[in-house]
XYZ file of C-alpha atoms in Angstrom:
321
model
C -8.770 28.473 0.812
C -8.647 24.750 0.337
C -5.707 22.767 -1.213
C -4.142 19.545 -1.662
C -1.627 18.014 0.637
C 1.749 17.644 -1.284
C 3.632 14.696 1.189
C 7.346 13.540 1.560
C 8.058 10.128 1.181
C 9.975 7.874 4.052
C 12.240 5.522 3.237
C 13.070 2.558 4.865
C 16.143 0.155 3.751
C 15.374 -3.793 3.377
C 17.477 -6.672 2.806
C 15.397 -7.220 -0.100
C 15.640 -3.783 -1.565
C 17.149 -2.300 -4.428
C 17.361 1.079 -6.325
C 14.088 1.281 -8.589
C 12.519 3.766 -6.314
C 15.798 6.409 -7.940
C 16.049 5.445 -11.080
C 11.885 5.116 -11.722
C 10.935 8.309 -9.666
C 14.197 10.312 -8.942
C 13.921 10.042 -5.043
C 16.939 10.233 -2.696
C 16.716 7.182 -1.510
C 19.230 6.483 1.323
C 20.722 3.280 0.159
C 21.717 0.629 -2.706
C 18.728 -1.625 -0.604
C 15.917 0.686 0.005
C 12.784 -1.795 -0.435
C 9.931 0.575 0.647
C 8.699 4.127 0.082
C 6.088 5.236 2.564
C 4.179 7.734 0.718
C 0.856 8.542 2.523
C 1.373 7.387 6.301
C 0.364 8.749 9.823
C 2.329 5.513 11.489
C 4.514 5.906 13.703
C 7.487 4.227 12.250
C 6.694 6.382 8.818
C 5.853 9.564 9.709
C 5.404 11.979 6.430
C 5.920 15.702 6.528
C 3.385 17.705 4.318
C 5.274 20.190 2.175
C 2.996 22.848 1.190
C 0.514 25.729 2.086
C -1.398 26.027 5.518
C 0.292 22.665 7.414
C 4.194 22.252 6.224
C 6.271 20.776 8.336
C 3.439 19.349 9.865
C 2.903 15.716 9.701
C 0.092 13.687 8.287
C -0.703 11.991 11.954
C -0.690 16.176 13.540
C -3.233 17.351 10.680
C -5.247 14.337 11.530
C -5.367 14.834 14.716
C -5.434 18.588 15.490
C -7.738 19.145 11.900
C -10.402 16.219 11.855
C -12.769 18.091 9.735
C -10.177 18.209 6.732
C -10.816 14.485 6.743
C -14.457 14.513 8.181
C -12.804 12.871 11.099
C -15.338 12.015 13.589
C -12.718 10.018 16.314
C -9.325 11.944 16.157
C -8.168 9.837 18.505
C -7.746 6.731 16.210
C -4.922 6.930 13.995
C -5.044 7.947 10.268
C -6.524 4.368 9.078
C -4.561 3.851 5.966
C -0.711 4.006 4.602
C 0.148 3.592 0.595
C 3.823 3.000 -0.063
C 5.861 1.989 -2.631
C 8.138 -2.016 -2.429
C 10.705 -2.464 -4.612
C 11.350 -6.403 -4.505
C 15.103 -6.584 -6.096
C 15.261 -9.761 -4.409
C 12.042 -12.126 -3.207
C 10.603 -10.636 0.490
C 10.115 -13.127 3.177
C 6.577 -14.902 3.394
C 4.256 -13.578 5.718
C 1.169 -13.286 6.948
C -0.659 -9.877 8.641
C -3.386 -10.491 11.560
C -6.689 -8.965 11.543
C -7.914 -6.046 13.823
C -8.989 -8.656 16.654
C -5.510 -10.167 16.700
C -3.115 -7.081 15.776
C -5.399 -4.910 18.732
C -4.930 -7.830 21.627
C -1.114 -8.738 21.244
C 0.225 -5.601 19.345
C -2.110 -2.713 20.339
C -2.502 -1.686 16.378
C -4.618 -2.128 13.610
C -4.950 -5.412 11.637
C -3.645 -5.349 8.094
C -5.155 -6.129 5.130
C -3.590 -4.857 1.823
C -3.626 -4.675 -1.933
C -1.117 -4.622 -4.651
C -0.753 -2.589 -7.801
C 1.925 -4.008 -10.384
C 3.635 -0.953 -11.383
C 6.505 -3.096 -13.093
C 7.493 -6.748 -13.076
C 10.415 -8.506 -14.735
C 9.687 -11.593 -16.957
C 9.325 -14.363 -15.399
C 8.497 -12.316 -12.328
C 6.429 -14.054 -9.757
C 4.203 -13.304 -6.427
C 3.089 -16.086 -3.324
C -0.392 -15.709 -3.004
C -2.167 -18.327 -0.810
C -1.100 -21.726 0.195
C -2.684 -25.295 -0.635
C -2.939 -26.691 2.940
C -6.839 -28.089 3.151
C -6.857 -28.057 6.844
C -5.311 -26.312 9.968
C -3.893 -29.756 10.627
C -1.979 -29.738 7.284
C -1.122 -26.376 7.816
C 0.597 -26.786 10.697
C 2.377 -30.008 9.435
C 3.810 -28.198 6.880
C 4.995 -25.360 8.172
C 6.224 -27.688 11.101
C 8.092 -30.014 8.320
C 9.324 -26.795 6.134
C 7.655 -27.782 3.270
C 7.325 -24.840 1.488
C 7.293 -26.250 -1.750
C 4.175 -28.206 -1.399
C 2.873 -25.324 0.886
C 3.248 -22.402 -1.039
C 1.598 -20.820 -4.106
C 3.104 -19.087 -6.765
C 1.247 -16.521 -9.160
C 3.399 -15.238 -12.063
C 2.973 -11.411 -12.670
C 2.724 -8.284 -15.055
C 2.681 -4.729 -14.752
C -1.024 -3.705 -14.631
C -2.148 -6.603 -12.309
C -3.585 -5.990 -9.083
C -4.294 -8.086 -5.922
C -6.603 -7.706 -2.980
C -4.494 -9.409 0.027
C -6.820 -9.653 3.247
C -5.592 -10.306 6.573
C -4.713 -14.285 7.103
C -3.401 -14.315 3.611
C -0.027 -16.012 3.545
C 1.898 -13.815 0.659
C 4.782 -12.950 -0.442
C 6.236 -10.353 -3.657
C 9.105 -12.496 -5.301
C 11.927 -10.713 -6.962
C 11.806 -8.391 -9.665
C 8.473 -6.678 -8.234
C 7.591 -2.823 -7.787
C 4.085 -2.781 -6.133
C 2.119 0.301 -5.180
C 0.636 -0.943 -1.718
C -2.363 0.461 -0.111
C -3.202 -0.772 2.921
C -4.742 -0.352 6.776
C -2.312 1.760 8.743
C -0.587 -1.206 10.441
C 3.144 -2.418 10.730
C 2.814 -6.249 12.696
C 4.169 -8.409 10.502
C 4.477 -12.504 10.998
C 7.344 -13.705 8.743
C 6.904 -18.144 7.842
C 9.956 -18.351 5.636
C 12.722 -16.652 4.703
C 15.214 -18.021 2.927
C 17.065 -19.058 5.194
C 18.511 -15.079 5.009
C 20.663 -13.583 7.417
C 20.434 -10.001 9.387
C 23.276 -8.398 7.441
C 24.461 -6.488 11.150
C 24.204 -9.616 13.465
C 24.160 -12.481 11.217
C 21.565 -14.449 12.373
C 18.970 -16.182 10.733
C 15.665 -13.298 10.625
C 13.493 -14.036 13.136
C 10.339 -15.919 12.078
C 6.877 -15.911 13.891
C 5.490 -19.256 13.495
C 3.291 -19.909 16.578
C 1.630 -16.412 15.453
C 1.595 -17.047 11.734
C -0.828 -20.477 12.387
C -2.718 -18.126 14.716
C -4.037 -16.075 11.742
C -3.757 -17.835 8.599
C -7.318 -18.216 7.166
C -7.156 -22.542 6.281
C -7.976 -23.217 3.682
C -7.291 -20.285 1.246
C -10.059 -18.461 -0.976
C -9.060 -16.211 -3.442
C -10.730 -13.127 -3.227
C -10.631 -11.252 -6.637
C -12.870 -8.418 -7.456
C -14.557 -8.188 -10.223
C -13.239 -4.762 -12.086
C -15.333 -1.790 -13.520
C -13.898 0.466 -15.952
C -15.844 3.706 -16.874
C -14.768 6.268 -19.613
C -15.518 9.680 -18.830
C -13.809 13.044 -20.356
C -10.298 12.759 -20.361
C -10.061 9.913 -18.128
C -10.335 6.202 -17.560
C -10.989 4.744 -13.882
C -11.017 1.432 -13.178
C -12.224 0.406 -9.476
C -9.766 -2.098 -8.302
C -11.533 -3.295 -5.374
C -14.652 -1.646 -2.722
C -13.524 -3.269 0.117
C -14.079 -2.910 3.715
C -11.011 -0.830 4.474
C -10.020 1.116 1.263
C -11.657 1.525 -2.232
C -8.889 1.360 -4.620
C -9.087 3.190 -8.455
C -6.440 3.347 -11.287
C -7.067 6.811 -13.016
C -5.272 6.952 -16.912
C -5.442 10.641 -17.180
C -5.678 11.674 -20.876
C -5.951 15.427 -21.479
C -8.295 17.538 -18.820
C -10.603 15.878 -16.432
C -12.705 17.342 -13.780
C -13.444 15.477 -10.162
C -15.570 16.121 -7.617
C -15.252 14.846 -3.943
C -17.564 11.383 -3.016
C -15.540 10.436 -0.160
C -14.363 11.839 3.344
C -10.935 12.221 1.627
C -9.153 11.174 -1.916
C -5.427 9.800 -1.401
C -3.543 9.851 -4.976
C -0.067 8.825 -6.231
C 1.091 8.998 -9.793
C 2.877 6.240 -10.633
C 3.744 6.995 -14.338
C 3.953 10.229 -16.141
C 2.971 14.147 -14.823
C 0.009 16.185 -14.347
C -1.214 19.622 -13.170
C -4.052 19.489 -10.279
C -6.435 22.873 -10.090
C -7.766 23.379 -6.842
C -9.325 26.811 -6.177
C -7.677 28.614 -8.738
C -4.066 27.248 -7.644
C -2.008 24.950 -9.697
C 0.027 22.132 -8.618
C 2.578 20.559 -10.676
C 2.790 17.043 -9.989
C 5.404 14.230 -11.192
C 5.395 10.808 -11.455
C 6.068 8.913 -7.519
C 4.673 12.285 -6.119
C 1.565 11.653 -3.268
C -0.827 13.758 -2.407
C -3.862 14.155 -0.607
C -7.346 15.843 -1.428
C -9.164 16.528 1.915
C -12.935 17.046 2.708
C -12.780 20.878 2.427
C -11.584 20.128 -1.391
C -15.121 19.694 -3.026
C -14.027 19.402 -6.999
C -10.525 19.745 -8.781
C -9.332 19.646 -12.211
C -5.846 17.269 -13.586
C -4.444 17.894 -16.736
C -1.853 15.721 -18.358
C -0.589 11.998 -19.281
C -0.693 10.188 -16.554
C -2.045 7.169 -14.374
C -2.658 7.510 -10.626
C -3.463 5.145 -8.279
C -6.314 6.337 -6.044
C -7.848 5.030 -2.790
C -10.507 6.454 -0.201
C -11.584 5.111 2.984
C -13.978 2.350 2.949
C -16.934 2.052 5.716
C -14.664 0.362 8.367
C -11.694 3.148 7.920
C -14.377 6.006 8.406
């Protein structure tokens, strides 16, 4: 019988963290700073448990290994290509910059990173670094060189509902006040430019920055890439594609009522990110709550969700198959 994978969420504790991911979704989180939830992940340094039916206990990277054809897998060996998590940006998070898969594969052995954000909730006022105004490499390096971040960066100011494609080479940043749904390639290399001038609250130190490789991979000069958005209205719910990208395909679903699905992809990944539903799948029902992930593999042809709520849904695009 097929069913949905129900997932546990890892948490991991940042210096920039806070306590939105309790008081917004009721999860234990293990600290006053938690800054991310990993909620769909097969990495290594976020490995989720699934907690239901054929494969609890199991985790997300041993189904996708060991089960390829719940995900129409046709290389197990490659790792599960994407990870979705939750950021909760109480304070602002260092700028960075993520390599692509050329880079990340020669000096890291992983996957590049390229990412999107989905504004769950912002503060007034609240504000994101997206892109930089350096014309040249030359200037680039000049300015990071000087520490001229104020001429270097740019800032974006934000609202719940907004989303942003981030592609590898994009130097970005969430400021403070922030929660983001993230989905992204499954990749953890990470090339902080600035910080703050913050200190590692164990040893101290100023937080290691990765300059050398941050000029490496920042795409000079910067080019917005915003897709155009669809919205189609179909029984009892909205969907809006986000982006059709290389990697993912991203979708905001505003269930109203009783819809009915049907599978187009190798796999759906879902998280509901305000309000509850109940998902059909052969007859069973699964009662879901807002912050909950969960997966709909290959074997799941059609499904039903019933309720108020808005998801956030992604699939694999042609380079993640």
């Amino acid at each position: 019988m097929s069913a949905p994978l129900l997932l546990e969420p890892v948490f991991h504790d940042k210096i920039w963290g806070g306590t939105t991911l309790a008081e917004r979704y009721h999860f234990s989180i293990p600290s006053q700073t938690t800054g991310e939830a990993w909620v769909i992940s097969g990495h290594a340094n976020g490995v989720e448990l699934i907690k239901n039916g054929t494969y609890a206990g199991m985790s997300l990277a041993q189904v996708w290994h060991n089960h390829p054809e719940l995900f129409d897998n046709k290389n197990p060996e490659r790792p599960f290509p994407l990870l979705v998590k939750f950021l909760d940006a109480h304070q602002d998070l260092s700028v960075q910059v993520h390599p692509d898969d050329a880079y990340a594969g020669e000096h890291h052995g992983e996957l590049g990173k390229t990412e999107s954000w989905y504004i769950v909730a912002a503060e007034p006022g609240a504000e994101i670094y997206y892109g930089h105004s350096a014309q040249t490499e030359a200037e680039f390096r000049a300015l990071v060189d000087a520490g001229d971040w104020e001429q270097l960066l740019t800032k974006v100011p934000v609202k719940a509902g907004d989303f942003f494609y981030v592609p590898a080479g994009t130097l970005h940043a969430l400021g403070a006040g922030t929660f983001v749904l993230e989905t992204q390639q499954s990749s953890d290399v990470t090339y902080r430019v600035y910080d703050f001038d913050r200190r590692d609250a164990q040893t101290g130190a100023l937080r290691e920055l990765h300059l050398e490789d941050a000029k490496n991979v920042t795409t000079v000069p910067f080019k917005p890439e915003q897709p155009s958005q669809v919205t189609v209205t179909r029984p009892g719910v909205v969907i809006t594609t986000l982006v059709e990208a290389a990697y993912f395909n991203v979708f905001k679903w505003e269930l109203d009522g009783e819809a009915v699905f049907e599978q187009t992809a190798p796999y759906t990944l879902a998280t509901i990110i305000e309000g509850s539903a109940s998902l059909m799948v052969d007859g069973v029902d699964y009662s879901l709550e807002a912050g909950q992930p969960f997966i709909l593999p290959n074997d799941v042809k059609t499904w039903q969700l019933k309720g108020q709520a808005q998801l956030i849904v992604s699939t694999p695009g042609p380079a993640s198959r």
